[in-house]
Short mmCIF file of C-alpha atoms in Angstrom, two decimals:
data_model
loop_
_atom_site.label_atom_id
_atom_site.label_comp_id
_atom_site.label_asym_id
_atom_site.label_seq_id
_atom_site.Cartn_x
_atom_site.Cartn_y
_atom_site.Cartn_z
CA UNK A 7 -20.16 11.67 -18.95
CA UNK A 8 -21.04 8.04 -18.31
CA UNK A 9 -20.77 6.23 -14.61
CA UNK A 10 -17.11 4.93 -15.23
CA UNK A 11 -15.70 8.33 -16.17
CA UNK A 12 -17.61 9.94 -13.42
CA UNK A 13 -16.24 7.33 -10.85
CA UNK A 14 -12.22 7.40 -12.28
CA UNK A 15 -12.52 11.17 -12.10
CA UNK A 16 -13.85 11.96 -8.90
CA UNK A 17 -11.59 8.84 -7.58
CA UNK A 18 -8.98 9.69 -9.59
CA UNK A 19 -8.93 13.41 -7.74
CA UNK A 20 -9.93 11.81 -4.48
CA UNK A 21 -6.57 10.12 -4.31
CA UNK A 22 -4.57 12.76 -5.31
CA UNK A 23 -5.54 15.17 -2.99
CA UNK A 24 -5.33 12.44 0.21
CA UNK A 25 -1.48 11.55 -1.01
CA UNK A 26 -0.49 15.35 -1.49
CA UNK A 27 -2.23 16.28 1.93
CA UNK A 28 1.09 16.60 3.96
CA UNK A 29 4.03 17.07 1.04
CA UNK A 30 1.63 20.39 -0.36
CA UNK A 31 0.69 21.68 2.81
CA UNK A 32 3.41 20.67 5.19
CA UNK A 33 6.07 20.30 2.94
CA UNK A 34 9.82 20.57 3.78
CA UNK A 35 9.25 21.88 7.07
CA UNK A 36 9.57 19.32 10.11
CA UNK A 37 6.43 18.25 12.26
CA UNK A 38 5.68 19.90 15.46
CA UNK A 39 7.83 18.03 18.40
CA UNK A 40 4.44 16.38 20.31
CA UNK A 41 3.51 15.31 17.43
CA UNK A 42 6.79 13.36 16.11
CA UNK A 43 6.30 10.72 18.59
CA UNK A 44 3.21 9.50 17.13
CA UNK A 45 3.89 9.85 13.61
CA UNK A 46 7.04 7.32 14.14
CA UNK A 47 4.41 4.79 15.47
CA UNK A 48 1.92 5.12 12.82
CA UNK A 49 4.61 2.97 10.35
CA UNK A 50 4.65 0.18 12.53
CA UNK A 51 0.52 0.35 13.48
CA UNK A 52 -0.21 0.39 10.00
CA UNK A 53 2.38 -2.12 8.50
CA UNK A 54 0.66 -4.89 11.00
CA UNK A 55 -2.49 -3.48 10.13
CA UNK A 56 -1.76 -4.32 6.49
CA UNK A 57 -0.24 -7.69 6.84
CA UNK A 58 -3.07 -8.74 8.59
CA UNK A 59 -5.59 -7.55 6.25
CA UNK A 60 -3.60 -8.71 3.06
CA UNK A 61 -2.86 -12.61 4.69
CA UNK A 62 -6.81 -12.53 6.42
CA UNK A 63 -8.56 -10.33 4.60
CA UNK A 64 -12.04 -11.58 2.54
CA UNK A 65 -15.00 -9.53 1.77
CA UNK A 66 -15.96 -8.48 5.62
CA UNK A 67 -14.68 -11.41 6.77
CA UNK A 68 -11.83 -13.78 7.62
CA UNK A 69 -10.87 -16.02 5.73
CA UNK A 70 -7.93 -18.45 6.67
CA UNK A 71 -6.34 -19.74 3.19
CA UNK A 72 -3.18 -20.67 1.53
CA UNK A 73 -1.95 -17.30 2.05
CA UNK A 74 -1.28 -18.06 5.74
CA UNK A 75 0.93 -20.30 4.57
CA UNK A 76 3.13 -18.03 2.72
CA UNK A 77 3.11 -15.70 5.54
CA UNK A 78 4.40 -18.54 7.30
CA UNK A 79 7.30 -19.07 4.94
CA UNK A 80 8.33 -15.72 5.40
CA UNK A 81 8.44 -15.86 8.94
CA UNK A 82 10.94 -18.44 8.70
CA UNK A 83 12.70 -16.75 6.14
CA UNK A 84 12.94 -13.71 7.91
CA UNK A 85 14.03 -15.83 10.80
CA UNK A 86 17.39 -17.24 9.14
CA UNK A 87 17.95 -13.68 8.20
CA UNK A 88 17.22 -13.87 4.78
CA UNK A 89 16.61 -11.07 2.33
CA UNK A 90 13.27 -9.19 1.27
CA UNK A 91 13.65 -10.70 -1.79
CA UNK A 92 14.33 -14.12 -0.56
CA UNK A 93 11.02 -13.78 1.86
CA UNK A 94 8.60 -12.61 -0.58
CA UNK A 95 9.71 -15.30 -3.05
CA UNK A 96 9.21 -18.02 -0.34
CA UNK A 97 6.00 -16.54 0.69
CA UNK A 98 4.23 -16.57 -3.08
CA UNK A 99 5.74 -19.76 -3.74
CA UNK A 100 5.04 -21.72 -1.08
CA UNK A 101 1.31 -20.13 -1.32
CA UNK A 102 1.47 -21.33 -5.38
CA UNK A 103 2.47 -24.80 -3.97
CA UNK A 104 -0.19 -25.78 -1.69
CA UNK A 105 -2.71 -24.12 -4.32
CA UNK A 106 -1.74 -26.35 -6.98
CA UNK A 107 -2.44 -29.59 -4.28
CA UNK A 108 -5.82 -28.38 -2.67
CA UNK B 246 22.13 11.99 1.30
CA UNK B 247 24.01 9.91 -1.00
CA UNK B 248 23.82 9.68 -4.62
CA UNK B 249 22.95 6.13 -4.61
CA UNK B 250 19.65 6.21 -3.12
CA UNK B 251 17.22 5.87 -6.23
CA UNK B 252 18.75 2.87 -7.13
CA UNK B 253 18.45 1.56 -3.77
CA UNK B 254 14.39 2.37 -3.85
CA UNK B 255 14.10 0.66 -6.93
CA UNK B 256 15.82 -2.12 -5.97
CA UNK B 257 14.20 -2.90 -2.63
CA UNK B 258 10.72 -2.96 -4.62
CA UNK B 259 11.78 -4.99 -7.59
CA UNK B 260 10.51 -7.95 -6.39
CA UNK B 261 7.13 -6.47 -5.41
CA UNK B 262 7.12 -4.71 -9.05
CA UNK B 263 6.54 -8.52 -10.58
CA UNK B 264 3.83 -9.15 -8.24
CA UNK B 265 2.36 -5.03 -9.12
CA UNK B 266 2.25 -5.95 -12.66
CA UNK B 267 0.45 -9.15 -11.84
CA UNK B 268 -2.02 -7.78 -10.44
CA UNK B 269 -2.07 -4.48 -12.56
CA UNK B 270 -3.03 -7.38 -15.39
CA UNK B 271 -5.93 -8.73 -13.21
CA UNK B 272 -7.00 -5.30 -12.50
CA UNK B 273 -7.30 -4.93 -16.05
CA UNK B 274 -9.38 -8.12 -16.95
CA UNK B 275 -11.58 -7.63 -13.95
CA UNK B 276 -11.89 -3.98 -15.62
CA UNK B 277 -13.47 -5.03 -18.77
CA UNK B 278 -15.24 -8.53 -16.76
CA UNK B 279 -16.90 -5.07 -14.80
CA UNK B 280 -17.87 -3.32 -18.05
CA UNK B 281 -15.18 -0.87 -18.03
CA UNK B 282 -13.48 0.10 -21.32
CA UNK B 283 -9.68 -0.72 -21.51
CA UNK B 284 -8.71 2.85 -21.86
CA UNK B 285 -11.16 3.59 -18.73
CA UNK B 286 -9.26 1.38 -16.93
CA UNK B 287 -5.81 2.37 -18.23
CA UNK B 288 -6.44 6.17 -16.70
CA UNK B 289 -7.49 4.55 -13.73
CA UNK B 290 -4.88 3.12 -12.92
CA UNK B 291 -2.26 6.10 -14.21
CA UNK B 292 -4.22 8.47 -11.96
CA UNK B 293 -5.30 6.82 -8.96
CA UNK B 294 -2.77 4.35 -8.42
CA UNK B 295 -4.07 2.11 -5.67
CA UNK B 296 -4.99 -1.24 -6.46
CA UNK B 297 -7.05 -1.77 -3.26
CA UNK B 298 -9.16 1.38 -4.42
CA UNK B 299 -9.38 0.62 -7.87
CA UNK B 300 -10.29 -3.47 -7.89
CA UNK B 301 -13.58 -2.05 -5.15
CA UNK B 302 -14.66 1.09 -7.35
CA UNK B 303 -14.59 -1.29 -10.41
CA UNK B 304 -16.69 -4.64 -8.66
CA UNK B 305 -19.17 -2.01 -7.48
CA UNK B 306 -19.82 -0.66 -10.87
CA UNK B 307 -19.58 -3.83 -12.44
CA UNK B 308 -22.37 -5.27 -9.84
CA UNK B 309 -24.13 -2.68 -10.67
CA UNK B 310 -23.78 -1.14 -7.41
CA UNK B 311 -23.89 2.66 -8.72
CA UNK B 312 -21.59 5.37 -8.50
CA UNK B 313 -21.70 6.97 -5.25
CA UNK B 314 -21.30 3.97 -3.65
CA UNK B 315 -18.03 3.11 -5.72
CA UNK B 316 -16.50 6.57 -4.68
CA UNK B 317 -17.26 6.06 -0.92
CA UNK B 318 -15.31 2.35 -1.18
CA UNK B 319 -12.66 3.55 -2.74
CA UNK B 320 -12.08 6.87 -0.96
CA UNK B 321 -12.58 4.93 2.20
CA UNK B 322 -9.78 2.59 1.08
CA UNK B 323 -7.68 5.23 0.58
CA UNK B 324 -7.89 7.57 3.71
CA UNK B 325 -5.00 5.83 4.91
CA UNK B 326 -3.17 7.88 2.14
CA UNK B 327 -3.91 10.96 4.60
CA UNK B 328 -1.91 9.92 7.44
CA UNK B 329 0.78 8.75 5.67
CA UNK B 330 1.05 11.79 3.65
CA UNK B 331 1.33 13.44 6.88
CA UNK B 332 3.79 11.26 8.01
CA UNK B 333 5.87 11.73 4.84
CA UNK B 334 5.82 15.07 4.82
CA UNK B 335 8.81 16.47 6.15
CA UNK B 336 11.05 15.07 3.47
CA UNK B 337 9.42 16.27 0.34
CA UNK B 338 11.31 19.58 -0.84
CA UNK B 339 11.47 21.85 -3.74
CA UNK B 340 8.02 23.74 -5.21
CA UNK B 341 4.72 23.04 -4.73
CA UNK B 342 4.33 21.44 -7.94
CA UNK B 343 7.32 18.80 -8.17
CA UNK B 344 6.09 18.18 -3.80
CA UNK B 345 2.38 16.88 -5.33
CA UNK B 346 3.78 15.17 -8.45
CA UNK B 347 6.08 13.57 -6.30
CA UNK B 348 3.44 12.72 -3.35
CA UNK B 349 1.52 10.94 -6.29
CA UNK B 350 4.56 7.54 -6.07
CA UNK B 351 2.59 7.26 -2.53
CA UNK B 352 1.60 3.98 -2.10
CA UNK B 353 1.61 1.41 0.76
CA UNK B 354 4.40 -0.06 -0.49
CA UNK B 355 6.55 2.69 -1.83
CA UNK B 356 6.15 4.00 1.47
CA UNK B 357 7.08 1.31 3.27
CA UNK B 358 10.56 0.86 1.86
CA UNK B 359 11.37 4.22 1.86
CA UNK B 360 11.45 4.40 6.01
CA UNK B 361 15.00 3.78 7.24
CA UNK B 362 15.31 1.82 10.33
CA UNK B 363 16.37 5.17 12.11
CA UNK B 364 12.51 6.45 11.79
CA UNK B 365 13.17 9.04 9.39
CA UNK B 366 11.68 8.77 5.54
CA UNK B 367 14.09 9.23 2.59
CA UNK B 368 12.53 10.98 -0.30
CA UNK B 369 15.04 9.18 -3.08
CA UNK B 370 13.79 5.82 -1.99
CA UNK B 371 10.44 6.71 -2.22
CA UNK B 372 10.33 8.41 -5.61
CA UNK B 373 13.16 5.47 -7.04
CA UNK B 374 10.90 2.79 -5.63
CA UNK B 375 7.99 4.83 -6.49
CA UNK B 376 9.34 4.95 -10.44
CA UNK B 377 9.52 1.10 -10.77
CA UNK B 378 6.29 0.40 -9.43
CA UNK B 379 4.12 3.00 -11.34
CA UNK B 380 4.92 1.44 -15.20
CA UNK B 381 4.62 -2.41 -13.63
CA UNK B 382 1.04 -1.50 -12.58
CA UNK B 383 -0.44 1.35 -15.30
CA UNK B 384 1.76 -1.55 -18.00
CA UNK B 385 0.00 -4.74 -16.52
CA UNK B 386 -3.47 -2.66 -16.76
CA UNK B 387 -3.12 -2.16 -20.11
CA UNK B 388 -2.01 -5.68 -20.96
CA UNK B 389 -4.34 -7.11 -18.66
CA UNK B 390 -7.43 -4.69 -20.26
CA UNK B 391 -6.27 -5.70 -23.39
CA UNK B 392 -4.92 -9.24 -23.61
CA UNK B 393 -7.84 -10.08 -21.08
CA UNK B 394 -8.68 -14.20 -20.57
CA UNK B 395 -5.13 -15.35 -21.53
CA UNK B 396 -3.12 -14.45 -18.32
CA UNK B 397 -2.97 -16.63 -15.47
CA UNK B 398 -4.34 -15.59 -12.58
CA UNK B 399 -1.86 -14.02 -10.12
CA UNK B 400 -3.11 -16.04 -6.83
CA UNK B 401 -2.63 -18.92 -8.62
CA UNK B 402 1.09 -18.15 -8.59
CA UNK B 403 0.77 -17.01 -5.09
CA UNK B 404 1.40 -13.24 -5.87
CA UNK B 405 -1.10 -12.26 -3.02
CA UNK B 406 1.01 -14.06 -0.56
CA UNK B 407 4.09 -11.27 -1.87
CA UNK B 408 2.13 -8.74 -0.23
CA UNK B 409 2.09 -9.53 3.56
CA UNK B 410 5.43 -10.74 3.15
CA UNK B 411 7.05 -7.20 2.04
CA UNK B 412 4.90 -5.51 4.74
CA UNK B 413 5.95 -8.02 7.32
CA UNK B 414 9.45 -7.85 6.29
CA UNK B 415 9.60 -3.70 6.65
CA UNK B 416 7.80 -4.48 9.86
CA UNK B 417 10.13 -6.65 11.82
CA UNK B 418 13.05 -3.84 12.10
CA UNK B 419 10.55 -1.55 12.61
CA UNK B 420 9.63 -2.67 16.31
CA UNK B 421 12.88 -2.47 17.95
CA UNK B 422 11.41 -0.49 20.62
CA UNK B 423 9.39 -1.59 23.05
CA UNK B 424 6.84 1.28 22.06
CA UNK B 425 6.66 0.31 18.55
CA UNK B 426 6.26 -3.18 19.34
CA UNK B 427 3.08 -2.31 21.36
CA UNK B 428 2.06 0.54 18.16
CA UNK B 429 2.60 -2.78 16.04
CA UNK B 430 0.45 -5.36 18.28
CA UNK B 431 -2.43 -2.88 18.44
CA UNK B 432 -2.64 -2.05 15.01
CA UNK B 433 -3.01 -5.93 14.24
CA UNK B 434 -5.32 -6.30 16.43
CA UNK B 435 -7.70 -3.39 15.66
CA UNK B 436 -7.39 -4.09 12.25
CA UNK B 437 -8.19 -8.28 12.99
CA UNK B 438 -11.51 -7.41 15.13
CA UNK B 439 -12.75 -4.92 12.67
CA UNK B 440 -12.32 -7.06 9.30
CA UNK B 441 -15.30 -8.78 9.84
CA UNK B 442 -17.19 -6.26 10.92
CA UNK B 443 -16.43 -3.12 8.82
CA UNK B 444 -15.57 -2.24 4.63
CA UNK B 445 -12.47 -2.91 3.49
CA UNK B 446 -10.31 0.14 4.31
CA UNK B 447 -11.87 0.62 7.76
CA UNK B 448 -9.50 -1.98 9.46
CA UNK B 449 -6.39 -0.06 8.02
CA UNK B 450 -7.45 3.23 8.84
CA UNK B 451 -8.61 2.24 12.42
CA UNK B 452 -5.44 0.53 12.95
CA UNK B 453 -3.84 3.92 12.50
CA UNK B 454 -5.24 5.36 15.66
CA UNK B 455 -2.67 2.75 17.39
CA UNK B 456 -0.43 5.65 17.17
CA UNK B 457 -1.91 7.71 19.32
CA UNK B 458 -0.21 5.74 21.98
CA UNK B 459 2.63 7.87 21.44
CA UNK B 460 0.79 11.37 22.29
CA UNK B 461 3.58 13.23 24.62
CA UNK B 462 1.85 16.52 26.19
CA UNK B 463 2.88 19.64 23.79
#
């Protein structure tokens, strides 16, 4: 087997096994009651996690870019209460926009 | 639950498909720019499905950078895929094996639409949102792997802008209380002082530990 197949197997099995973790083993059945309170915050810890890594994120650094200025966009899209799609069309094309002038 | 709700999954991650298959297509050239056949990357992507994972395990091998060090990024990048499982868990029903095909639509952004603002996770969200977004990225692997050079590059349309956006978007009614503002603030900031420090993946799965702040005695 060469290195890629090696690599998308093991990987490829890897992944599987982290997403079916809970659904296989805990499936169905609801989570113990101490634990409920923390498993509510872990959508909103990891959702900033993510938006910070995704608009700041380089390779083990920071890097400040046009993305911030999408992000931006969105932030005053979400403030005038528009909709997802409305925000995540403002943030990649405002991002497009000052790529195409820098 | 209402009838609707597949639709309603698919719908809310339309616009996120566009930007999926974007970067499914870059995945693809980067694939065979790495050394990696087209098929290769094709089952990558079918099986794995996590672009984060898959653009690090590919770089590595294409730099040469062997293959245990390839698994480690990606499974690293992925760990996050624990917790959320975990968090997830509760609404996935039926037998073992539709529960693990199922789990499979798991991704950052399938799961992130498929939270209602009440807390609670609704299975036909996830597995309608998680049906759109599956063809968009294993489709723009295979056209990326095999049209290659002649597609644009997706941050040149801004596409990697579309990602914060969505997760900011799902975040903002997610922090009504003051609790999960706090969750939210610490999380960003765990995962802001460790990205120049740590591997990609680290930051998220740090970030997760923010939780904790919600520990009530048993």
């Amino acid at each position: 087997m060469s290195d890629t197949w090696i690599v998308i197997v093991v990987v490829g099995a890897l992944t599987i096994a982290l997403k079916a973790v809970g659904p296989v083993l805990l499936g169905g059945r609801p989570l113990p009651q101490h634990l409920t309170g923390i498993v509510i915050l872990l959508a909103p810890a990891l959702l900033a996690a993510l938006v910070v890594t995704q608009v700041l994120g380089g390779d083990e650094e920071i890097v400040l870019d046009a993305r911030l200025v999408g992000l931006g966009a969105a932030v005053v899209a979400l403030l005038l209460r528009a909709p997802l799609l409305v925000v995540v069309i403002a943030a990649a094309a405002s991002t497009a926009v000052v790529r195409l002038f820098t | 639950m209402s009838p609707g709700r597949y639709r309603d999954g698919a719908r809310k991650v339309a616009p996120i498909g566009i930007a999926a298959f974007a970067f499914g297509a870059s995945f693809g050239v980067l694939a065979r720019a790495s050394g990696i056949q087209s098929v290769e990357a094709i089952v990558m992507s079918a099986t794995t499905f996590a672009g984060s994972a898959q653009f690090a395990a590919s770089s590595i091998l294409g730099a040469g950078g062997g293959v245990l060090s390839a698994i480690v990024a990606a499974t690293l990048l992925n760990a996050r895929y624990a917790p959320i499982s975990v968090s997830m868990a509760p609404v996935f029903t039926g037998g073992v094996v539709r529960r693990l095909l199922e789990s499979q639509l798991i991704v950052d952004e399938t799961w992130a639409v498929s939270r209602r603002t009440d807390g609670a996770f609704d299975r036909r969200l996830l597995v309608g949102a998680g049906l759109v977004l599956y063809p968009c990225w294993v489709g723009g692997t295979a056209v990326g792997a095999i049209a290659g050079d002649a597609l644009a590059d997706p941050a040149d349309l801004g596409l990697d802008a579309a990602f914060p956006a969505l997760f900011l978007a799902l975040l903002v009614p997610q922090v009504r209380s003051r609790q999960a503002l706090a969750a939210a603030v610490l999380g960003g900031m765990i995962a802001l002082v460790l990205l120049p420090f740590t591997p990609a993946g680290v930051p998220i799965v740090a970030a997760s530990a923010a939780c904790l702040i919600g520990w009530r005695k048993p």
